[in-house]
Coordinates of C-alpha atoms and ligand atoms in Angstrom, one line a residue:
M90 CA 5.0 2.9 -24.4
A91 CA 5.7 2.2 -20.4
T92 CA 3.5 3.5 -18.0
P93 CA 4.6 6.3 -15.6
Y94 CA 4.6 3.8 -12.3
V95 CA 3.3 5.3 -9.0
I96 CA 2.0 4.2 -5.8
V97 CA -0.1 6.2 -3.5
T98 CA -0.6 5.8 0.4
T99 CA -2.4 6.6 3.4
W100 CA -0.7 8.9 6.1
R101 CA 2.5 10.1 7.2
F102 CA 3.5 6.8 7.7
G103 CA 2.7 5.9 4.3
L104 CA 5.9 7.7 2.7
A105 CA 8.3 5.0 4.1
A106 CA 5.9 2.4 2.6
S107 CA 5.5 4.5 -1.0
I108 CA 9.2 4.6 -1.4
R109 CA 9.5 1.0 -0.8
G110 CA 6.2 0.3 -3.3
N111 CA 8.5 2.5 -5.7
E112 CA 11.4 0.5 -5.2
V113 CA 9.4 -2.4 -6.6
L114 CA 8.0 -0.5 -9.5
A115 CA 11.2 0.9 -11.0
G116 CA 12.7 -2.5 -10.9
G117 CA 9.7 -3.4 -13.2
G118 CA 7.9 -5.2 -10.7
S119 CA 4.0 -5.7 -10.5
A120 CA 1.6 -3.4 -8.8
I121 CA 0.6 -6.3 -6.5
D122 CA 4.2 -6.6 -5.5
A123 CA 4.5 -3.0 -4.9
I124 CA 1.5 -3.1 -2.7
E125 CA 2.5 -6.4 -0.5
A126 CA 5.8 -5.0 -0.1
A127 CA 4.6 -2.0 0.8
G128 CA 2.1 -3.0 3.1
N129 CA 4.5 -5.3 4.8
L130 CA 7.0 -2.6 5.5
T131 CA 4.1 -1.0 8.2
E132 CA 3.0 -3.9 9.4
L133 CA 6.1 -4.8 10.4
D134 CA 7.1 -1.2 12.1
P135 CA 6.3 -1.1 16.1
E136 CA 5.8 2.5 15.7
V137 CA 2.6 2.4 13.6
N138 CA -0.1 1.7 16.2
S139 CA -2.5 1.1 13.8
V140 CA -1.2 -1.3 11.6
G141 CA 0.3 -5.1 12.3
Y142 CA 2.9 -5.4 14.8
G143 CA 2.1 -2.8 17.7
G144 CA -1.3 -2.2 16.2
L145 CA -3.4 -1.2 19.3
P146 CA -5.4 -4.4 20.9
N147 CA -9.2 -5.0 20.7
A148 CA -11.2 -4.4 24.4
D149 CA -9.4 -7.8 25.7
G150 CA -6.2 -7.0 24.5
V151 CA -6.0 -9.1 21.9
V152 CA -4.7 -7.1 18.5
E153 CA -6.6 -8.2 15.6
L154 CA -5.5 -7.6 12.2
D155 CA -8.0 -6.9 9.0
A156 CA -5.9 -6.7 5.4
A157 CA -7.2 -6.9 2.0
I158 CA -5.5 -7.0 -1.5
M159 CA -6.6 -6.9 -5.1
D160 CA -5.0 -7.6 -8.0
G161 CA -6.5 -5.5 -11.9
P162 CA -5.1 -8.0 -14.2
T163 CA -7.4 -10.5 -13.0
H164 CA -9.9 -8.5 -10.9
A165 CA -9.2 -11.4 -8.3
A166 CA -9.2 -10.6 -4.2
G167 CA -7.7 -12.1 -0.9
S168 CA -8.8 -10.9 2.2
V169 CA -8.5 -11.7 6.4
A170 CA -10.4 -10.5 8.6
G171 CA -10.2 -10.5 13.2
L172 CA -6.7 -12.4 12.1
T173 CA -4.3 -12.9 15.5
G174 CA -0.5 -13.5 15.7
I175 CA 0.7 -12.9 12.3
K176 CA 2.5 -9.9 11.8
T177 CA 1.9 -9.8 7.8
P178 CA -2.1 -9.8 7.4
I179 CA -1.7 -8.6 4.2
S180 CA 0.7 -11.5 2.6
V181 CA -1.8 -13.9 4.3
A182 CA -4.5 -12.0 2.2
R183 CA -2.8 -12.5 -1.1
K184 CA -2.0 -16.2 -0.3
V185 CA -6.1 -16.5 0.1
M186 CA -6.0 -14.6 -3.3
L187 CA -3.8 -17.1 -4.4
Y188 CA -4.2 -20.5 -3.0
T189 CA -8.2 -20.9 -2.2
P190 CA -11.2 -20.8 -4.5
H191 CA -12.3 -17.8 -1.6
T192 CA -11.8 -14.5 -1.6
M193 CA -11.9 -14.2 2.2
L194 CA -10.8 -16.1 5.4
V195 CA -12.0 -14.8 9.2
G196 CA -10.9 -15.3 12.8
D197 CA -9.0 -18.9 13.8
N198 CA -9.4 -20.6 10.4
A199 CA -8.0 -17.3 8.9
K200 CA -4.9 -18.2 11.2
R201 CA -4.9 -21.6 10.6
F202 CA -4.4 -21.3 7.0
A203 CA -1.7 -18.8 7.6
L204 CA 0.0 -21.3 9.6
Q205 CA -0.6 -24.0 7.0
H206 CA 1.3 -21.4 4.5
G207 CA 4.2 -21.2 6.9
F208 CA 3.6 -17.8 8.4
A209 CA 4.9 -17.7 12.3
D210 CA 2.6 -17.4 15.0
E211 CA 4.0 -14.7 16.7
R212 CA 2.7 -11.9 19.6
L213 CA 2.1 -9.0 18.1
L214 CA 1.2 -6.6 21.7
T215 CA 4.6 -4.7 22.5
D216 CA 5.4 -3.1 25.7
V217 CA 3.9 0.1 24.9
S218 CA 0.9 -1.2 23.1
N219 CA 0.4 -3.5 26.3
E220 CA 0.7 -0.4 28.3
R221 CA -1.8 1.6 26.5
W222 CA -4.4 -0.9 27.1
L223 CA -3.4 -1.5 30.4
E224 CA -4.2 2.1 30.9
W225 CA -7.5 1.7 29.0
R226 CA -8.5 -0.6 30.6
A227 CA -7.9 0.8 34.1
N228 CA -10.6 3.1 33.1
Q229 CA -13.2 1.3 32.3
S230 CA -16.2 0.7 34.3
A231 CA -17.8 -2.2 32.9
A232 CA -17.3 -5.5 34.3
D233 CA -17.1 -7.4 30.8
V234 CA -15.7 -4.4 28.3
A235 CA -15.5 -6.6 25.5
H236 CA -19.1 -6.4 25.0
F237 CA -19.4 -2.8 26.4
D238 CA -23.1 -1.8 26.8
T239 CA -26.0 -3.8 26.6
G240 CA -28.7 -0.7 25.8
P241 CA -29.6 0.5 22.6
R242 CA -26.4 1.7 20.3
E243 CA -26.6 5.4 20.3
G244 CA -24.4 7.7 18.0
L245 CA -21.3 6.9 16.7
T246 CA -17.8 5.2 18.1
E247 CA -16.3 7.8 19.7
L248 CA -13.1 9.1 17.7
T249 CA -9.9 9.0 19.7
P250 CA -6.8 9.7 18.7
D251 CA -6.1 6.1 18.6
N252 CA -8.5 5.6 15.6
H253 CA -8.3 5.0 12.1
D254 CA -4.9 5.3 10.8
T255 CA -5.1 2.2 8.3
I256 CA -2.7 2.2 5.3
G257 CA -4.6 1.8 2.1
L258 CA -2.4 1.7 -0.9
V259 CA -2.9 1.9 -4.5
A260 CA -0.3 1.1 -7.2
L261 CA 0.1 1.2 -11.1
D262 CA 2.8 -0.2 -12.5
S263 CA 5.3 0.3 -15.6
H264 CA 3.0 -2.3 -17.5
G265 CA -0.1 -0.1 -17.1
N266 CA -1.4 -2.6 -14.2
L267 CA -3.5 -1.9 -10.9
A268 CA -3.7 -2.9 -7.2
A269 CA -4.9 -2.0 -4.3
G270 CA -4.4 -2.7 -0.7
C271 CA -5.3 -2.2 3.0
T272 CA -4.3 -3.4 6.2
T273 CA -5.0 -2.3 9.9
S274 CA -5.2 -3.4 13.5
G275 CA -8.6 -2.0 13.1
M276 CA -10.3 0.5 15.7
A277 CA -8.6 0.5 19.1
W278 CA -10.2 -1.1 21.6
K279 CA -12.9 -2.3 19.6
V280 CA -15.3 -5.2 20.3
P281 CA -13.6 -8.5 19.8
G282 CA -14.7 -10.1 16.5
R283 CA -15.2 -6.7 15.5
V284 CA -14.3 -6.2 11.8
G285 CA -14.0 -2.9 9.9
D286 CA -14.3 -1.4 6.0
S287 CA -10.6 -2.7 5.2
P288 CA -10.8 -6.2 4.0
I289 CA -14.3 -5.4 2.7
I290 CA -14.0 -5.4 -1.4
G291 CA -15.0 -2.1 -2.8
S292 CA -15.4 -0.2 0.8
G293 CA -11.7 -0.5 1.9
L294 CA -10.4 -1.4 -1.3
Y295 CA -11.1 -1.6 -5.0
V296 CA -9.4 -1.9 -8.7
D297 CA -10.8 -2.1 -11.9
N298 CA -7.7 -2.3 -14.1
E299 CA -9.7 -0.3 -17.2
I300 CA -10.3 2.4 -15.1
G301 CA -8.5 3.0 -11.7
A302 CA -7.5 1.9 -7.8
A303 CA -8.8 3.4 -4.5
A304 CA -8.5 2.7 -1.0
G305 CA -9.8 4.2 2.5
T306 CA -9.1 4.6 5.7
G307 CA -11.1 5.8 8.7
H308 CA -14.2 5.1 10.6
G309 CA -14.8 1.4 8.8
D310 CA -18.2 0.9 10.5
E311 CA -19.5 4.2 8.3
M312 CA -17.5 3.7 5.4
M313 CA -18.1 0.1 4.7
K314 CA -22.1 1.1 4.1
A315 CA -21.2 3.5 1.7
V316 CA -19.1 1.3 -0.4
V317 CA -16.5 4.1 -0.9
S318 CA -13.7 2.2 -2.6
F319 CA -16.3 1.1 -5.3
R320 CA -18.1 4.9 -6.0
T321 CA -14.5 6.2 -6.3
V322 CA -13.3 4.0 -9.0
E323 CA -16.7 3.9 -10.6
A324 CA -16.8 7.9 -10.7
M325 CA -13.3 7.9 -12.3
G326 CA -14.7 5.6 -15.0
R327 CA -17.2 8.5 -15.2
G328 CA -14.4 10.9 -16.4
L329 CA -13.7 12.3 -12.8
T330 CA -10.3 13.0 -11.9
P331 CA -8.7 10.9 -9.1
T332 CA -9.5 13.7 -6.3
E333 CA -13.0 14.2 -8.0
A334 CA -13.6 11.0 -7.2
C335 CA -12.5 10.8 -3.7
V336 CA -14.6 13.7 -3.0
E337 CA -17.8 12.4 -4.7
A338 CA -17.7 9.4 -2.8
L339 CA -16.9 11.1 0.5
R340 CA -20.1 13.4 -0.3
Y341 CA -22.5 10.1 -0.7
L342 CA -20.8 9.0 2.5
M343 CA -21.6 12.5 4.6
R344 CA -25.3 13.0 2.7
K345 CA -26.3 9.5 4.3
R346 CA -25.6 10.8 7.9
P347 CA -27.1 13.7 10.0
P348 CA -24.9 16.9 9.6
E349 CA -24.6 17.1 13.5
S350 CA -22.5 13.8 13.6
F351 CA -19.8 15.2 11.0
N352 CA -17.7 16.1 13.9
N353 CA -17.2 12.4 14.8
Y354 CA -16.4 11.3 11.2
G355 CA -13.0 10.7 9.8
A356 CA -13.0 9.5 6.2
A357 CA -10.1 9.5 3.6
L358 CA -9.4 8.1 0.1
I359 CA -6.9 7.7 -2.4
A360 CA -6.7 6.9 -6.0
V361 CA -4.9 6.5 -8.7
R362 CA -6.3 6.5 -12.0
K363 CA -5.1 4.5 -15.7
D364 CA -3.0 7.1 -16.7
G365 CA -1.2 7.3 -13.7
D366 CA -2.8 10.9 -12.3
I367 CA -3.4 10.8 -8.4
G368 CA -5.5 12.2 -5.9
A369 CA -7.0 12.0 -2.4
A370 CA -9.7 13.7 -0.4
S371 CA -10.9 13.6 3.2
T372 CA -14.0 14.7 5.4
R373 CA -11.4 16.6 7.5
S374 CA -8.4 17.9 8.4
G375 CA -7.2 16.8 11.9
F376 CA -8.6 13.4 11.7
A377 CA -8.9 12.0 15.6
A378 CA -6.8 15.1 17.1
P379 CA -6.2 18.4 15.2
D380 CA -2.1 17.8 15.3
R381 CA -3.1 14.5 13.6
L382 CA -3.4 15.9 9.9
W383 CA -4.7 14.0 7.4
Q384 CA -1.6 13.3 5.2
W385 CA -0.9 11.0 1.9
A386 CA 2.2 9.9 0.2
A387 CA 3.6 9.0 -3.3
A388 CA 6.2 7.9 -5.0
G389 CA 6.9 6.8 -8.8
E390 CA 8.4 7.7 -12.2
Q391 CA 7.0 11.2 -12.3
V392 CA 6.1 12.0 -8.6
P393 CA 8.6 12.6 -6.2
A394 CA 8.6 10.9 -2.7
I395 CA 6.2 13.6 -0.9
L396 CA 3.7 13.9 1.8
N397 CA 0.7 15.8 0.8
E398 CA -2.3 17.1 2.8
G399 CA -6.0 17.5 1.8
P400 CA -8.4 18.3 0.1
Y401 CA -10.6 18.4 2.6
C402 CA -14.2 18.3 2.3
T403 CA -15.5 20.2 5.6
P404 CA -19.3 20.0 6.6
T405 CA -19.9 23.6 5.2
S406 CA -18.6 22.5 1.7
L407 CA -20.3 19.2 1.8
I408 CA -23.4 20.9 2.7
S409 CA -23.4 23.9 0.4
S410 CA -22.3 21.7 -2.6
L411 CA -25.2 19.1 -2.3
Ligands
LIG689 N1 -10.4 1.8 8.1 C1 -10.4 0.7 9.5 C2 -11.4 0.4 10.5 O1 -12.2 0.9 10.9 O2 -11.3 -0.8 10.9

């Protein structure tokens, strides 16, 4: 019997991506093809300022992209980090998976690899994103904004409306196979060379074809230390529902951080189980701004293409449930 296919993506802009991925799945396409097609749609949308073309740049004004893709049936993965000049990094990540004996390529050599595989070298800044960077730059007092202060690290990067809207994607196809993806321009105005959670297998995304798939969005510097996507899949393997598994992984993340820093965290997860059940959770409702609600999208054979909200693991519920 065919499995009820479904794709789940992060954020409001994920709805268009989910609809695109669902078209692939409805045509009998594989989960990994759906993930790539859906990711590309968002990467190429100049209106989405946190992914691909039009993404906000690093402190030097350079757009550095991170992306990864993982295939359930083969448990293979490919990823790129700090990639410049290529509009569709999730497709480069897939080529890394298919055409190298490795899993991850970074920086100039990731670009060199992409160019060898026929990707075009293009300007990723739009007039809008360039203007936003110029405004930010004009408000910085340090001479070398690329490396910020030289003093000791204090606290977390401040949450601003410019950060953390990575698209994470998980899919189950009609053949019963799973895949996941992540693609992002990362934190706006980041220190050049900074890599977030998105291209890190186990943190930004994870798939076990016998259990399920998960992907994340949010404060990557913190999320990667808690390996949240792996935790989510492992929790589904212990019998938790996708939503319960996302909540458990986020609770772990929060438990490792001082409660007073909870307001600085934006972290969210999406998941799909092998049987087609889907779920999600977030640490907060307004991620970087009160009007920027955590939303996630899904579309599938038995799931209408809709936006969902929540559930939220508020600091209070997290603390009281520990
Ligand atoms: N989650 C994306 C990032 O922090 O780069």
